XYZ file of C-alpha atoms in Angstrom:
634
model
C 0.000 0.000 0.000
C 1.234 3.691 -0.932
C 2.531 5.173 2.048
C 3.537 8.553 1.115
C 1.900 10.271 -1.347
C 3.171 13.251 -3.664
C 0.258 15.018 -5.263
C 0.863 17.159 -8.100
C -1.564 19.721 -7.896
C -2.642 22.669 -5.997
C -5.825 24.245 -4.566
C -8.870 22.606 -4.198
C -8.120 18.667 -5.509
C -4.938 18.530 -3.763
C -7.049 19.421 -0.506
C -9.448 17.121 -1.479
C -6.830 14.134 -1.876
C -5.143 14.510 1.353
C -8.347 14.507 3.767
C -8.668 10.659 2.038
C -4.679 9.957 2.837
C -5.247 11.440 6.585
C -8.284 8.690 6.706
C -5.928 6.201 5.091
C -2.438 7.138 7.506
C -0.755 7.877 4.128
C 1.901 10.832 4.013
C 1.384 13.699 2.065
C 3.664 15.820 0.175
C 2.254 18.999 -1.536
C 4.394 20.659 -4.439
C 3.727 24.784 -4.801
C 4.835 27.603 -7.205
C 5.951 30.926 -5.939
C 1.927 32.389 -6.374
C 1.215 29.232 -4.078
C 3.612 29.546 -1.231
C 1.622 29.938 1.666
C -1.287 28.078 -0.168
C -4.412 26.295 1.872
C -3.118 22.726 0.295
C 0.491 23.691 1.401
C -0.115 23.802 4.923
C -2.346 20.948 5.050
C -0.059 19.107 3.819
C 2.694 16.871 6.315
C 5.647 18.423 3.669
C 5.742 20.742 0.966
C 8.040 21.697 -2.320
C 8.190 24.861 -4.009
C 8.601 23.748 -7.461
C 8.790 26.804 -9.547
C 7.507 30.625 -10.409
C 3.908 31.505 -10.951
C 3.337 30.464 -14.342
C 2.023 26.713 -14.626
C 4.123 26.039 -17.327
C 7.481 26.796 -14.823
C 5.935 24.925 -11.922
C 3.048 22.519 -12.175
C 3.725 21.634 -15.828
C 7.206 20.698 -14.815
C 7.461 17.147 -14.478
C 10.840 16.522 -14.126
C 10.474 19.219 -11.054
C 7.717 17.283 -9.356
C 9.646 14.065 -9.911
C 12.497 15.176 -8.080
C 10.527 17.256 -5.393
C 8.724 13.105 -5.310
C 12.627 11.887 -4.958
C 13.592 14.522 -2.185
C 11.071 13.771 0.213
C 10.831 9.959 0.038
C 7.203 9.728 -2.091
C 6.449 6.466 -3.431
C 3.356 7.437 -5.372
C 2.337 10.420 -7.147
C -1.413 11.739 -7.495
C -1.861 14.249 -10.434
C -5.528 15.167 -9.531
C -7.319 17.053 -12.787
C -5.809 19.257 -15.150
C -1.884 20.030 -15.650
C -0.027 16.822 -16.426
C -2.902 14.280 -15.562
C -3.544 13.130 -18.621
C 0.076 13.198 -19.805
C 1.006 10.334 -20.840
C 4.586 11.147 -21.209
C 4.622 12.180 -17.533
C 2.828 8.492 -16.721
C 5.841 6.543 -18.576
C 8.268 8.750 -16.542
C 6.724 8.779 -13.030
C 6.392 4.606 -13.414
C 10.152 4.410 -14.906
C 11.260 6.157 -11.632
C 10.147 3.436 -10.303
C 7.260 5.104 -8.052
C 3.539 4.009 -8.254
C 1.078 6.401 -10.763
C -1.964 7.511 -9.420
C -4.218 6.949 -12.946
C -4.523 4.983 -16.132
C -1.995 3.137 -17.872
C -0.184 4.953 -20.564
C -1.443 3.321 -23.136
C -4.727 3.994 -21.738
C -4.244 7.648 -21.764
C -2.610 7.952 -25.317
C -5.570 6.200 -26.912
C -8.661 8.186 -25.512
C -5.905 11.304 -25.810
C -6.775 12.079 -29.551
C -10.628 12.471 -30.104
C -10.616 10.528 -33.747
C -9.171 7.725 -31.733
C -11.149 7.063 -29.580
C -14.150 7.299 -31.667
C -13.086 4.530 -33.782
C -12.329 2.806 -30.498
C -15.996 2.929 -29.533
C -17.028 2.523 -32.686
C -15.563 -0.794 -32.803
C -16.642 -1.695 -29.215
C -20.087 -1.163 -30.371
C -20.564 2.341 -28.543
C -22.487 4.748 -30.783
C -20.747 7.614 -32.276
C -22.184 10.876 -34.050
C -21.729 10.571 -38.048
C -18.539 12.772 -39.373
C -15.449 12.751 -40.773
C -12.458 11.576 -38.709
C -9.805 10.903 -41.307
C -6.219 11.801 -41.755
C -6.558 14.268 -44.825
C -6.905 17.818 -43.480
C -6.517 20.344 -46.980
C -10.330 22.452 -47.359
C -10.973 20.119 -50.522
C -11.675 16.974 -48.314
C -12.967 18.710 -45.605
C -15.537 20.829 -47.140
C -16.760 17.448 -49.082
C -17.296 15.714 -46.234
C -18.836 18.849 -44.204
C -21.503 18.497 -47.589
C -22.351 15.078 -46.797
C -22.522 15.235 -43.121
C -24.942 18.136 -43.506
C -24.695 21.624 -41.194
C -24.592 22.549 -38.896
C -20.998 21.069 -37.993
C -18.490 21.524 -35.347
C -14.777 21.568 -36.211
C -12.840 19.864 -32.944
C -9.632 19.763 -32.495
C -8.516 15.906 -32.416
C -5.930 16.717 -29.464
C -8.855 19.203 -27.574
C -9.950 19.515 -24.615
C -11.379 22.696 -22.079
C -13.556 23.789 -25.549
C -10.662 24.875 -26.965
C -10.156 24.197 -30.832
C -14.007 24.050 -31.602
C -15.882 26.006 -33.948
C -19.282 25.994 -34.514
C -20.479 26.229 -38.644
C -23.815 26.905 -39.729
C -23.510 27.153 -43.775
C -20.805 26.600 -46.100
C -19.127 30.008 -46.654
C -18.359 29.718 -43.217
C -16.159 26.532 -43.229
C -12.875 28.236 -44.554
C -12.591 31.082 -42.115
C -13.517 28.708 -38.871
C -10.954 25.929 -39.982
C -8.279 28.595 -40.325
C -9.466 29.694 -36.587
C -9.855 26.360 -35.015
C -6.326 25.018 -36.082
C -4.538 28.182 -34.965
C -6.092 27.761 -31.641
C -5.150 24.102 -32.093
C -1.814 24.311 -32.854
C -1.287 27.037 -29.975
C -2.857 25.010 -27.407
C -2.365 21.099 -27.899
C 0.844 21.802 -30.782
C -1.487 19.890 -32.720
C -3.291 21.164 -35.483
C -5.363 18.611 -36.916
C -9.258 18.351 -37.046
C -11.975 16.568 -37.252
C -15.650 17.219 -38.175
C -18.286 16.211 -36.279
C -22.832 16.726 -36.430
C -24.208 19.517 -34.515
C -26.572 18.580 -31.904
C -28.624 21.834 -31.568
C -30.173 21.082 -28.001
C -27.557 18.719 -26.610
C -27.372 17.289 -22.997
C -24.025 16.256 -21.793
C -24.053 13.274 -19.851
C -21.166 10.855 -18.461
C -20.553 7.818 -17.041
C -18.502 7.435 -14.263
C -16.292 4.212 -15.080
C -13.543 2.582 -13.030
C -11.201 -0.801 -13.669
C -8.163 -2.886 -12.054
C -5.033 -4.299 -12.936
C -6.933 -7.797 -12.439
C -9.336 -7.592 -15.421
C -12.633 -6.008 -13.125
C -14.198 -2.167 -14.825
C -17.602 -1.060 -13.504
C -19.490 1.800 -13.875
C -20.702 3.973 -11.085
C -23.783 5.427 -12.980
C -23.966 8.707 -14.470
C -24.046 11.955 -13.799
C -25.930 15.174 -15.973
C -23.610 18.143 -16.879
C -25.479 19.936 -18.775
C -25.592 23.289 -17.533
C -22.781 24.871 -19.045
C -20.802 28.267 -19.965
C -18.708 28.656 -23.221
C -18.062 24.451 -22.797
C -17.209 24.972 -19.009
C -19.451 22.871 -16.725
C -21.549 25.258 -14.050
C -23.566 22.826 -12.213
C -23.251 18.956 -12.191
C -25.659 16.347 -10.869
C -25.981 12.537 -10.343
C -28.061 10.910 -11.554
C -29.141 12.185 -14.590
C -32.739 13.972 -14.670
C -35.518 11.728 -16.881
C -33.151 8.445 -17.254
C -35.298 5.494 -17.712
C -33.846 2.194 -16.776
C -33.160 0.599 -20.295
C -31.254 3.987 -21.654
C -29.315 4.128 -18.410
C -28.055 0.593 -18.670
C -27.356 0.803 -22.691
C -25.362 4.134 -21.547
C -23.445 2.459 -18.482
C -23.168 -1.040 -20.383
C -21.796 1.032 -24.033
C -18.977 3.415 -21.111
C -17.693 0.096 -19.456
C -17.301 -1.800 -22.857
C -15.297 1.129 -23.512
C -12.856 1.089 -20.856
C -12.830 -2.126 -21.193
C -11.445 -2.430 -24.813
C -8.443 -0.179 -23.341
C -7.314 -2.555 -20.418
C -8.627 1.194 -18.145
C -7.000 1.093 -14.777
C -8.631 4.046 -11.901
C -10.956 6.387 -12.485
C -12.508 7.417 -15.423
C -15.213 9.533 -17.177
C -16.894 8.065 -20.414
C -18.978 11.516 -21.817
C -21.468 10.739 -24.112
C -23.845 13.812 -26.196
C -27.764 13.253 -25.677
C -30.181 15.006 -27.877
C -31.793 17.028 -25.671
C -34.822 17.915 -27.801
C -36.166 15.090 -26.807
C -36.572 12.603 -24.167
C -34.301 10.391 -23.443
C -34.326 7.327 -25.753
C -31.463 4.273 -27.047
C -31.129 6.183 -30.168
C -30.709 9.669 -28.497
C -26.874 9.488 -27.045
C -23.694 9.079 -28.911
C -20.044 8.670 -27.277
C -17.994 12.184 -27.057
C -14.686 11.464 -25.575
C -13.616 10.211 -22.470
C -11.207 11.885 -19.457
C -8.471 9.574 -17.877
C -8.578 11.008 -14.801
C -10.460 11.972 -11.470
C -13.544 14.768 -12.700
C -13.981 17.866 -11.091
C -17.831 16.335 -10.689
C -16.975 13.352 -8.453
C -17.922 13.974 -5.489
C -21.506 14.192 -6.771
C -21.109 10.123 -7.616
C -19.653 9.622 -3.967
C -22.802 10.880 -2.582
C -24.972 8.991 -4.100
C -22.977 5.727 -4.596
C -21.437 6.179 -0.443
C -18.055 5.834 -2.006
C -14.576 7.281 -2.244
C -13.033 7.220 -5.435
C -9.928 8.898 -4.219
C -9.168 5.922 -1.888
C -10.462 3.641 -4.489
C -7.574 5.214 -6.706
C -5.342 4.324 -4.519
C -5.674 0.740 -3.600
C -6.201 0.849 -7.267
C -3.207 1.861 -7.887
C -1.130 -0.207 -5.267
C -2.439 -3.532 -6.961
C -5.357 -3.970 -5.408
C -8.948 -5.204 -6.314
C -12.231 -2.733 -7.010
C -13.631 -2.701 -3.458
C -16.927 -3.320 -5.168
C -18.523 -5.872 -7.341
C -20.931 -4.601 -9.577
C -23.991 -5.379 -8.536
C -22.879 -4.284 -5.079
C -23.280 -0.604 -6.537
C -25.858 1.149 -5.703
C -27.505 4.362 -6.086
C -29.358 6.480 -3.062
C -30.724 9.998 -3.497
C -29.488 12.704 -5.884
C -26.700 14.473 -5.372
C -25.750 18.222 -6.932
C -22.583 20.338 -7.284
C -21.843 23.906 -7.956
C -18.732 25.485 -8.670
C -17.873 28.193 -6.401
C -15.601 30.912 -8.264
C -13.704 34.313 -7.774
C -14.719 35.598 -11.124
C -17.429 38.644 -11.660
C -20.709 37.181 -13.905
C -21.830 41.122 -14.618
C -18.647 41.667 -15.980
C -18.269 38.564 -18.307
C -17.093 36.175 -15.996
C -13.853 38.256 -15.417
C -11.729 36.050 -12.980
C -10.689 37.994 -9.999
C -7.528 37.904 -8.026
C -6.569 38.943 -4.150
C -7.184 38.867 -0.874
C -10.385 37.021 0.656
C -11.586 38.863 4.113
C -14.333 36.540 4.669
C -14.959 32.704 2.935
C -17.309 29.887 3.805
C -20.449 28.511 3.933
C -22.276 30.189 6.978
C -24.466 26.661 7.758
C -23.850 23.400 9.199
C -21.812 21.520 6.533
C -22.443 17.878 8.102
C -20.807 15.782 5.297
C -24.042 13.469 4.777
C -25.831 16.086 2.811
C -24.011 19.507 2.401
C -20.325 19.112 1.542
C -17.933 21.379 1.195
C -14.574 21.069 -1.014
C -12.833 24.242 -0.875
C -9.170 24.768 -1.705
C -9.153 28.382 -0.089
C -10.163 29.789 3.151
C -10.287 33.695 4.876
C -6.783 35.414 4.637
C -5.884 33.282 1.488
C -5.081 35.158 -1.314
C -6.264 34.210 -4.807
C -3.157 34.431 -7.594
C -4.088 35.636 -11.138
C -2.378 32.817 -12.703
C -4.539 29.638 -12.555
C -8.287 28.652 -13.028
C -10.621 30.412 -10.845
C -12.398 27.830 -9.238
C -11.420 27.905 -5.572
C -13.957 25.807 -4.332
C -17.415 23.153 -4.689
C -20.104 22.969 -2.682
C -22.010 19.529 -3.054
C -25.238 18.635 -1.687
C -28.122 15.661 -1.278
C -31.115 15.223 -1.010
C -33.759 11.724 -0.652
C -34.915 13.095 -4.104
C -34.118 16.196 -7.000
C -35.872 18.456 -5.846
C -35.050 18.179 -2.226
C -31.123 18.258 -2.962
C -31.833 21.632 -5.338
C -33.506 23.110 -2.383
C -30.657 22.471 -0.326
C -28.521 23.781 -2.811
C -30.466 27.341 -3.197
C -30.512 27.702 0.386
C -26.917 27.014 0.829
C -25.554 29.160 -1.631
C -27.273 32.061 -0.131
C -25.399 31.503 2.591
C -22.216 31.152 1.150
C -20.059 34.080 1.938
C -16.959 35.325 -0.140
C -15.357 38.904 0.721
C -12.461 40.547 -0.972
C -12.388 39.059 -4.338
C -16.151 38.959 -6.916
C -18.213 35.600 -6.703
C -20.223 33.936 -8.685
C -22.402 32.215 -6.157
C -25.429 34.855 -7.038
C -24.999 33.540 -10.569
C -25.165 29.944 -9.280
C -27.944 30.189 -7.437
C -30.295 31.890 -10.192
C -29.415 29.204 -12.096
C -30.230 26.692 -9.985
C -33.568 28.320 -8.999
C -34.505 28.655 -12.868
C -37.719 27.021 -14.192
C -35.300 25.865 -16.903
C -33.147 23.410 -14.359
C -35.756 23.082 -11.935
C -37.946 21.228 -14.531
C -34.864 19.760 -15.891
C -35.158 21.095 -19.207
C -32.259 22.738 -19.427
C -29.333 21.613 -22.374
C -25.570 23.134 -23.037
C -26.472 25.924 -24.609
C -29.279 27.623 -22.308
C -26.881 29.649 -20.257
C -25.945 31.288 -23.349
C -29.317 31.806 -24.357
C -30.244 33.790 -20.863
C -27.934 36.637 -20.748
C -28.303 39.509 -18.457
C -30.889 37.710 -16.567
C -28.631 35.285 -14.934
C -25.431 37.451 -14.827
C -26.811 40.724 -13.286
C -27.599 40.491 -9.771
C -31.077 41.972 -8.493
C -31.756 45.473 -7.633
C -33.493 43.938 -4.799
C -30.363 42.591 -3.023
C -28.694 46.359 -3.036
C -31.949 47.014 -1.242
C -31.671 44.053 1.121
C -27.898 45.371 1.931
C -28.825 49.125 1.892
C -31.636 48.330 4.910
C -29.117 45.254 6.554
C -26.366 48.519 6.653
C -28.854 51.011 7.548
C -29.995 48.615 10.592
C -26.380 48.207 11.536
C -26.380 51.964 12.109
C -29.121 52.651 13.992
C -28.228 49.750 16.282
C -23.968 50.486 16.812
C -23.328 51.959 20.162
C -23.358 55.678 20.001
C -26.252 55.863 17.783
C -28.197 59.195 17.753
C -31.032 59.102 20.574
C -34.796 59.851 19.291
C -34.392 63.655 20.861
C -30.409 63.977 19.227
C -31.792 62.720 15.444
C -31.637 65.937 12.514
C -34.868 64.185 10.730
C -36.866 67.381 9.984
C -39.414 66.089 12.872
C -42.487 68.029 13.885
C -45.592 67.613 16.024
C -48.429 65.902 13.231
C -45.904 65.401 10.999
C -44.321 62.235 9.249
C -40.619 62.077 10.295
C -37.711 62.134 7.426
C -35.537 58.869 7.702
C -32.799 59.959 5.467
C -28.543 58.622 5.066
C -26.074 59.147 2.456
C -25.415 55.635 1.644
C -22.996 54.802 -1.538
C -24.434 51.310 -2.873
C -21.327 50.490 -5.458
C -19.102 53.608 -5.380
C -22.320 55.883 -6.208
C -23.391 57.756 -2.824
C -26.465 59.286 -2.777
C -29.277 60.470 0.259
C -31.973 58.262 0.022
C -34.914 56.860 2.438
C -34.809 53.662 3.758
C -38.856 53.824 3.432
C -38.383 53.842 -0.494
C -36.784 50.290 -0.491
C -39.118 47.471 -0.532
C -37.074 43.903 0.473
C -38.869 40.839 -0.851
C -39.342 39.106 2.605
C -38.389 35.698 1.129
C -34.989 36.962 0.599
C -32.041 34.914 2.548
C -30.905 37.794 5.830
C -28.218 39.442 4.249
C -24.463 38.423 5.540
C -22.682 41.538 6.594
C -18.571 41.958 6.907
C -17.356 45.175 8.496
C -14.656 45.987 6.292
C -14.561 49.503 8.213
C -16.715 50.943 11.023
C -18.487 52.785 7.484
C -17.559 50.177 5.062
C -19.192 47.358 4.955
C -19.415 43.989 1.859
C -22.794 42.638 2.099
C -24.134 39.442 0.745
C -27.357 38.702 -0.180
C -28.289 35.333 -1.848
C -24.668 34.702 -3.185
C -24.705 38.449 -4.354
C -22.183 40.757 -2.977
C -22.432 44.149 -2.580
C -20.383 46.981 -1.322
C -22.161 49.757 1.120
C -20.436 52.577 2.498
C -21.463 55.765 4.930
C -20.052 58.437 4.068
C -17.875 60.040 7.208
C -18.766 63.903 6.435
C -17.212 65.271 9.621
C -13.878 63.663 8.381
C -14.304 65.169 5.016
C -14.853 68.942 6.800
C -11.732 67.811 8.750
C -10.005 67.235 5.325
C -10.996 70.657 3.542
C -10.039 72.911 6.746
C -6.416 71.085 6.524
C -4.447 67.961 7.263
C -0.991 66.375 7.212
C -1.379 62.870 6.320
C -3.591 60.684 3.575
C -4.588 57.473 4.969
C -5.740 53.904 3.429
C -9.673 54.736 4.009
C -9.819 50.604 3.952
C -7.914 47.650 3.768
C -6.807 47.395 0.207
C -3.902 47.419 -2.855
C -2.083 50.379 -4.088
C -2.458 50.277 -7.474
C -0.719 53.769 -8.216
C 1.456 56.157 -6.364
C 1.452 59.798 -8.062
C 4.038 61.907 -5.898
C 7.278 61.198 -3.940
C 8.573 63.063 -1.207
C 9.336 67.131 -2.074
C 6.620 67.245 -4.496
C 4.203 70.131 -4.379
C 0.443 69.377 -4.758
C -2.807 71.414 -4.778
C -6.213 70.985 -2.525
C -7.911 68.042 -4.521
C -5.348 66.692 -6.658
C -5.072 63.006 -6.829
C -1.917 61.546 -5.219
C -2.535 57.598 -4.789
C -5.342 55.418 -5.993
C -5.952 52.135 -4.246
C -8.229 49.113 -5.063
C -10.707 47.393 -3.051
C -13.857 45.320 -3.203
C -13.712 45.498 -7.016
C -13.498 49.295 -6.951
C -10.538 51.984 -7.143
C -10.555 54.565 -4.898
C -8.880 58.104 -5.669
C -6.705 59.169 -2.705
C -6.817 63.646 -3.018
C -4.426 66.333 -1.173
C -6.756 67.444 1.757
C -4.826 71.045 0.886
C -1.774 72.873 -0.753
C 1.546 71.667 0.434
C 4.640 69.603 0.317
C 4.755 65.726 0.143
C 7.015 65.406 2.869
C 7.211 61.774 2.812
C 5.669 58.590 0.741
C 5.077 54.825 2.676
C 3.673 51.810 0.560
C 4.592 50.392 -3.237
C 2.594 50.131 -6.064
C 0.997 46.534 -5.413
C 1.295 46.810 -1.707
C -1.451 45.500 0.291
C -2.401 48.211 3.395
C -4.304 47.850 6.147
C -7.286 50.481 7.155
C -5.514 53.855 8.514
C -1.574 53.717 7.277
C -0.650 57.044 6.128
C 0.481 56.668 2.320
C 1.051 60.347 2.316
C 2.649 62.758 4.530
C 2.159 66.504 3.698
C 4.029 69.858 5.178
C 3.207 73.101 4.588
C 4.958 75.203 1.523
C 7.750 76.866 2.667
């Protein structure tokens, strides 16, 4: 049995792999670049190896880095968790010829569901269905415009060597074909080094669903049944589920029967993922799915497939991969409930997704997270810091329920309770989704995200209302609060009092009356962080926003004079305009720092001198440092 285990990964899978070594008593070594160094999956693990700078292709692409970092400490088996070298089967051969034990597939395993036209004629010969195309090894516009003709469009041009939805292009007529070829193989050839192509029917509605497979060195594969990814952005899954919605029995056993044929016509060892495209126009039906590719590794999704099977597949990896047996027999596999996942990331939906980057004040999921039906896999926690140079995904939350529409329940009440400060979210996103008629009826398919726009991506005007009243509460209740005889409201005898505060919702401040703001009552309570004793991130239903009071006796204080210009909040200096003997005018800008999202211009409280200059461009300040110290002129 492996007893100390390298895994070469970062964030939230290496996290994830470890809590199943601490079960097992195995040893774990983490590997880190520079952007990772004082990373949540570095100090969880019992050693760690910097193996690089910040770019992936320095550090975690580095194989013969992690191999020695797997030498140094005494490793005898390496785990390469999804993405960066785990389906490389170069890296396989080399981690087995070092003589340590690989966490995955056999090489051969790897290189022939690598290529996409490969492992179609794989399946195809196993008897697995496959969507009509053209898959051969010609590539000039003569052949491939002929056999676009016959297969009829819409087409999609894939990359043979693809993967992430990179090196597909979708082509509705003819004139099209030239210009997307030239595309897709430049993208191709950039990403993979690979340029080639194949051509492949459009299905206009599809569902994605997969099949969770899994073999031994002794001759046993089994499936774990499936799971439904279907909801998806630009090709990149949103929310996952097990099983899938609407499977009747026969269609789910031709599905599971055609995946484990499949892996078993490749001698598959570990985990695997057999992805097949359903027509989702219709139900489902034996005619209506057709194999797509399939990973050789651990998915992002498992844990989704643990819930509802009561397994581990990480531990089932490993006495996999130490010679052992499946722990379970086929028919000893069962399925209980229905499990769903959603993919918590620090990226902005209003502002196309943009991935975001810094420090997290405040991250979690503010309920009881008992492990039997809320789960939560996060590779992150409050004080991390989020680098800008990997995927954005910092962390799942899973949950189950007896049935689908109990475990979507749980999942719209937990991820308005999910709380994540300093860095944009997309939980708000998430949970729209997930209480859409669309996925609540199950009629969702891979395009529909794409189809919704604004309405999913733009958060409510009635959660800045929600966090304008939770902030305006906060006031009225802090110690020191005006007394009913001390409050400026305009009162009179017969007369309705005016409850007015200068409140800036986003950056905008403006008077208005908490009166005028209607909260819809079944809205989550609003999470509040006190980023400031007038600065405050609220979240409301996965939506953050950020509410500040305006300080007006400090900004009289600033226009009758001053020496210094402090950090109004924690944040980053993202420009310094003046160094020490510079002279600078009332109002003029002399620093500008960001936080929550926003930049905030830092301005000369009066004429003077810059005496003296504290923090960098990039710094990260607390609340209250003076950046700049002024004198008077002399």
């Amino acid at each position: 049995m492996i007893k100390s285990l390298l895994i070469a990964n970062r964030g939230e899978i290496a996290c994830r792999i470890m809590a199943t070594c601490r079960d097992m008593g195995i040893r774990t070594v983490a590997v880190y670049s520079d952007a990772d160094a004082r990373a949540k999956h570095v100090r969880e693990a019992d050693e760690a190896v910097r193996i690089g700078p910040a770019p992936a292709a320095d550090s975690y692409l580095r194989g013969d880095h992690i191999l020695a970092a797997a030498k140094a400490t005494g490793a005898d088996a390496i785990h390469p968790g999804y993405g960066f070298l785990s389906e490389n089967a170069e890296f396989a051969e080399d981690v087995r010829e070092a003589g340590l034990i690989w966490v995955g597939p056999p090489p051969s395993a790897i290189r022939a569901m690598g290529l996409k036209d490969e492992a179609k004629r794989i399946a195809e010969e196993a008897g697995v269905p496959v969507l009509p195309g053209y898959r051969g090894e010609a590539q000039d516009l003569k052949t491939l415009t002929n056999a676009a003709k016959e297969i009829g469009y819409p087409i999609l041009i894939k990359a043979i060597a693809g993967g992430g939805g990179r090196g597909i292009r979708l082509v509705t007529k003819a004139a099209d074909l030239k210009d997307e070829l030239e595309s897709a193989v430049r993208e191709a050839t950039s990403a993979f080094g690979d340029g080639r192509v194949m051509l492949e029917k459009l299905v206009e509605q599809p569902r994605h669903i997969e099949v969770q497979v899994f073999g031994d060195s002794h001759g046993n594969t089994v499936h774990l049944f499936e799971r439904d990814c279907s909801l998806q952005r630009r090709r990149q899954k949103v929310l996952e589920e097990a099983p899938a919605p609407g499977m009747p029995d026969d269609v789910r056993k031709a599905m599971t029967d055609a995946a484990v044929k499949l892996a078993a016509a490749v001698k598959y060892e570990g985990a695997g993922t057999v992805e097949f495209i359903v027509d989702g126009s219709r139900p489902l039906s034996l005619d209506s799915f057709w194999f797509l590719e399939m990973n050789t590794r651990l998915q992002v999704e498992h844990p989704v497939t643990e819930m509802v099977t009561g397994t581990d597949l990480v531990e089932w990896q490993l006495h996999v991969a130490s010679g052992g047996e499946l722990p379970l027999s086929q028919d000893e596999i069962t399925l209980n409930g229905h499990a769903i996942e959603a993919r918590i990331c620090a990226e902005d939906p209003s502002e196309g997704f943009r991935p975001g980057a810094g420090l997290i004040l405040e991250f979690g999921l503010l309920e009881e997270v008992d492990g039997e039906t809320v789960r939560w896999d996060a590779g992150f926690e409050s004080g991390d810091r989020v680098p800008s140079s990997y995927d954005s995904m910092i962390a799942k939350l899973i949950v189950w329920g007896e049935d689908r529409d109990e475990a979507a329940d749980r999942l719209i009440d937990a991820l308005a309770h999910t709380q994540l400060v300093g860095v944009p979210s997309n939980a708000g996103f998430l949970r729209r989704c997930a209480m859409s008629d669309a996925f609540l009826e199950a009629t969702h398919h891979v395009n529909w995200i794409a189809e919704q726009g604004e309405a999913l991506t733009d958060a409510p005007g009635a959660h800045q209302h929600a966090s304008v009243m939770a902030v305006c509460d906060i006031q009225l209740d802090a110690p020191g609060a005006a007394k009913p005889w001390d409050i400026k409201d305009g009162w009179r005898m017969n007369a309705a009092p005016l409850h007015r505060a200068s409140v800036a919702v986003g950056g905008d401040a403006d008077w208005i009356d908490p009166d005028d703001y209607e909260v819809d009552a079944d809205l989550p309570l609003p999470l509040v962080t006190d980023l400031s004793p007038r600065r405050y991130a609220v979240t409301t239903a996965g939506d953050s926003v950020l509410v500040e009071v305006p300080d007006y006796d400090a900004d009289v204080e600033a226009l009758l004079g001053g020496d210094a210009v402090k950090a109004p909040m924690p944040g980053k200096i993202i420009a310094m305009n003046v160094k020490a003997g510079d002279t600078v005018t009332h109002g003029q800008t002399l620093a500008v720092m960001e936080a929550m999202k926003m930049e905030h211009s830092l301005t000369a409280p009066r004429d003077g001198v810059v005496e003296a200059v504290s923090g960098a461009v990039g710094e990260q300040v607390a609340e209250g440092v003076v950046l700049v110290q002024l004198v008077e002129e002399a």
